[in-house]
Amino acid sequence: MPARAKKLDVTELLHADHQIVRELFFSFSKSEDKAEKDKLVKQILTELFIHAKVEEEIVYPLLENEGEEGQEIKGEAENEHRVVQFVMAEIVNMKSDDDELKAKITVLCELVEHHAKEEEKEMFKKLRDSGEDLEALAEEVAARKVELRKESLPAMKASLVIGDEVKTGDAKKNSVKGDKDTKHKTGKAVRGLQITKTRKKSA
Ligand SMILES: [Fe+2]
Ligand SMILES: [Fe+2]
């Protein structure tokens, strides 16, 4: 009898998202083709947008119940998301031949990597210790991602550019004064992922 495949738990799902974005950043760094670079930038922004949304809507609120440490992790992560979104909003309308694009993507990549590593090290442990049903959470996150993926890129762009957190300047208040500061201060973001690739159907 075939053994039932283990269901993904939410930390595995989020980690798979992180990996997808890492791969996209790597592909961008290697690409010499303008059209391909444009496509990769769109994919990076889309994946980050979706991943951040599901974390903020479904995952981060759970940290509220995890004592002072959980709340600190949540606060830092949310601030890092804002910094990342600030950089994303700058990138969103750039063309592949824009001289600054490569530098901005490098900064974004560094911010995201810093953030993802912290989540993997600290937040995932908190989630595993929380007693929450991590498999059920994974299903909830995956379903929300399907919904978000139906939103058009223009809608995501509008949300990034006009979004209250980014455009009202919260990101700046929270620590950013420009790319130099951004680079050294936070870095978190979101990575998204291709649910269909990560959620292997266990049948
Ligand atoms: Fe994440
Ligand atoms: Fe995050």
Coordinates of C-alpha atoms and ligand atoms in Angstrom, one line a residue:
M1 CA 0.0 0.0 0.0
P2 CA 1.4 3.4 -0.8
A3 CA 2.2 5.3 2.3
R4 CA 0.3 8.5 2.6
A5 CA 2.5 11.4 1.7
K6 CA 3.2 13.7 4.6
K7 CA 1.4 16.9 4.3
L8 CA 3.4 20.1 4.2
D9 CA 3.4 22.1 7.3
V10 CA 3.4 25.9 7.1
T11 CA 7.1 26.3 7.8
E12 CA 7.9 24.0 4.9
L13 CA 5.6 25.9 2.7
L14 CA 7.1 29.3 3.6
H15 CA 10.6 27.8 3.2
A16 CA 9.7 26.6 -0.3
D17 CA 8.6 30.2 -1.1
H18 CA 11.9 31.5 0.1
Q19 CA 13.7 29.1 -2.1
I20 CA 11.8 30.1 -5.2
V21 CA 12.6 33.7 -4.7
R22 CA 16.3 32.9 -4.0
E23 CA 16.3 31.0 -7.4
L24 CA 14.7 33.9 -9.1
F25 CA 17.3 36.4 -7.8
F26 CA 20.0 34.0 -8.8
S27 CA 18.6 33.8 -12.4
F28 CA 18.4 37.5 -12.6
S29 CA 22.0 37.9 -11.5
K30 CA 23.0 35.5 -14.4
S31 CA 20.8 36.9 -17.1
E32 CA 22.0 39.0 -19.9
D33 CA 18.7 39.1 -21.8
K34 CA 16.5 42.2 -21.3
A35 CA 13.2 40.4 -21.9
E36 CA 14.2 37.6 -19.5
K37 CA 15.3 40.1 -16.9
D38 CA 11.9 42.0 -17.2
K39 CA 10.1 38.7 -16.7
L40 CA 12.2 37.8 -13.7
V41 CA 11.7 41.1 -12.1
K42 CA 7.9 40.7 -12.5
Q43 CA 8.1 37.2 -11.0
I44 CA 10.2 38.4 -8.1
L45 CA 7.8 41.2 -7.2
T46 CA 4.8 39.0 -7.6
E47 CA 6.2 36.2 -5.4
L48 CA 7.4 38.6 -2.8
F49 CA 4.0 40.4 -2.8
I50 CA 2.0 37.2 -2.3
H51 CA 4.3 35.7 0.3
A52 CA 4.3 38.9 2.4
K53 CA 0.6 39.1 2.3
V54 CA 0.0 35.6 3.5
E55 CA 2.5 36.0 6.2
E56 CA 1.0 39.2 7.4
E57 CA -2.6 38.0 7.2
I58 CA -2.2 34.4 8.5
V59 CA 1.2 33.7 10.0
Y60 CA 2.4 36.7 11.9
P61 CA -0.8 37.2 13.9
L62 CA 0.0 33.8 15.6
L63 CA 3.2 35.2 17.0
E64 CA 1.0 37.6 19.1
N65 CA 0.2 34.6 21.4
E66 CA 3.9 33.6 21.8
G67 CA 5.0 35.9 24.6
E68 CA 7.3 38.8 24.4
E69 CA 9.7 37.0 22.1
G70 CA 7.0 36.2 19.7
Q71 CA 5.8 39.7 19.6
E72 CA 9.3 41.0 19.1
I73 CA 9.8 38.6 16.1
K74 CA 6.5 39.8 14.7
G75 CA 7.3 43.5 15.1
E76 CA 10.7 43.2 13.5
A77 CA 9.4 41.1 10.7
E78 CA 6.6 43.5 9.9
N79 CA 9.1 46.4 9.8
E80 CA 11.4 44.5 7.5
H81 CA 8.5 43.8 5.2
R82 CA 7.9 47.5 5.0
V83 CA 11.5 48.2 4.1
V84 CA 11.3 45.5 1.4
Q85 CA 8.1 47.0 0.0
F86 CA 9.7 50.4 -0.1
V87 CA 12.4 49.0 -2.4
M88 CA 9.9 47.0 -4.4
A89 CA 7.9 50.2 -5.0
E90 CA 11.0 51.8 -6.4
I91 CA 11.6 48.8 -8.7
V92 CA 8.1 48.3 -9.9
N93 CA 8.2 50.7 -12.8
M94 CA 11.8 50.3 -13.8
K95 CA 12.8 48.9 -17.2
S96 CA 15.4 46.2 -17.7
D97 CA 17.7 48.7 -19.3
D98 CA 17.5 51.1 -16.4
D99 CA 21.0 51.5 -15.1
E100 CA 19.9 51.4 -11.5
L101 CA 17.8 48.3 -11.7
K102 CA 20.7 45.9 -11.0
A103 CA 21.7 47.8 -7.9
K104 CA 18.1 48.0 -6.7
I105 CA 17.6 44.3 -7.2
T106 CA 20.8 43.6 -5.4
V107 CA 19.6 45.6 -2.4
L108 CA 16.3 43.9 -2.5
C109 CA 17.9 40.5 -2.6
E110 CA 20.1 41.3 0.4
L111 CA 17.1 42.6 2.4
V112 CA 15.0 39.5 1.5
E113 CA 17.8 37.1 2.3
H114 CA 18.4 38.7 5.7
H115 CA 14.7 38.5 6.5
A116 CA 14.2 35.0 5.2
K117 CA 17.1 33.7 7.2
E118 CA 15.8 35.2 10.4
E119 CA 12.3 33.8 9.7
E120 CA 13.8 30.3 9.1
K121 CA 15.9 30.5 12.3
E122 CA 13.6 32.2 14.7
M123 CA 10.0 32.4 13.5
F124 CA 9.9 28.8 12.3
K125 CA 11.0 27.5 15.7
K126 CA 8.3 29.7 17.4
L127 CA 5.7 28.3 15.1
R128 CA 6.8 24.7 15.7
D129 CA 6.7 25.3 19.5
S130 CA 3.4 27.0 19.4
G131 CA 1.1 24.0 19.4
E132 CA -0.7 25.3 16.3
D133 CA -1.8 22.8 13.6
L134 CA 0.9 23.7 11.1
E135 CA -0.5 21.5 8.4
A136 CA -3.9 23.1 8.6
L137 CA -2.2 26.5 8.5
A138 CA -0.3 25.4 5.4
E139 CA -3.6 24.6 3.7
E140 CA -5.0 28.0 4.7
V141 CA -1.9 29.8 3.4
A142 CA -1.9 27.8 0.2
A143 CA -5.6 28.6 -0.5
R144 CA -5.0 32.3 0.2
K145 CA -2.1 32.3 -2.2
V146 CA -4.3 30.9 -4.9
E147 CA -6.6 33.8 -4.4
L148 CA -3.9 36.4 -4.4
R149 CA -2.3 34.9 -7.5
K150 CA -5.5 35.8 -9.4
E151 CA -4.9 39.5 -8.8
S152 CA -3.2 41.2 -11.7
L153 CA 0.3 42.5 -11.6
P154 CA -1.1 46.1 -12.1
A155 CA -3.2 45.6 -9.0
M156 CA -0.2 44.5 -7.0
K157 CA 1.8 47.4 -8.4
A158 CA -0.8 49.9 -7.4
S159 CA -0.9 48.4 -3.9
L160 CA 2.8 48.7 -3.6
V161 CA 3.0 52.2 -4.9
I162 CA -0.1 53.6 -3.3
G163 CA -0.2 51.1 -0.4
D164 CA -0.7 52.9 2.9
E165 CA 2.4 51.5 4.6
V166 CA 4.8 52.3 1.8
K167 CA 3.5 55.5 0.4
T168 CA 2.5 57.2 3.6
G169 CA 6.1 57.1 4.6
D170 CA 5.9 54.6 7.4
A171 CA 8.8 52.8 6.0
K172 CA 10.9 55.9 6.3
K173 CA 9.7 56.6 9.8
N174 CA 10.5 53.1 10.7
S175 CA 14.1 53.3 9.8
V176 CA 14.7 54.0 6.1
K177 CA 16.3 57.0 4.7
G178 CA 17.5 55.6 1.5
D179 CA 19.2 52.7 0.0
K180 CA 22.3 53.0 2.1
D181 CA 20.4 52.9 5.4
T182 CA 18.0 50.3 4.1
K183 CA 20.9 48.0 3.3
H184 CA 22.2 48.1 6.8
K185 CA 19.1 48.2 8.8
T186 CA 16.6 45.7 8.0
G187 CA 15.7 43.4 5.5
K188 CA 12.8 41.4 5.4
A189 CA 10.5 40.6 2.9
V190 CA 8.7 38.2 1.4
R191 CA 9.1 35.7 -1.1
G192 CA 6.3 34.0 -2.7
L193 CA 6.0 30.8 -4.4
Q194 CA 4.4 28.6 -6.8
I195 CA 2.0 26.7 -4.8
T196 CA 1.5 24.1 -7.4
K197 CA 5.2 23.3 -7.2
T198 CA 5.5 23.1 -3.5
R199 CA 2.3 21.4 -2.5
K200 CA 2.6 18.1 -4.0
K201 CA -0.6 16.4 -3.9
S202 CA -0.5 13.6 -1.6
A203 CA -2.6 11.2 -3.5
Ligands
FE1 FE 8.9 34.6 4.7
FE2 FE 8.4 37.7 5.9

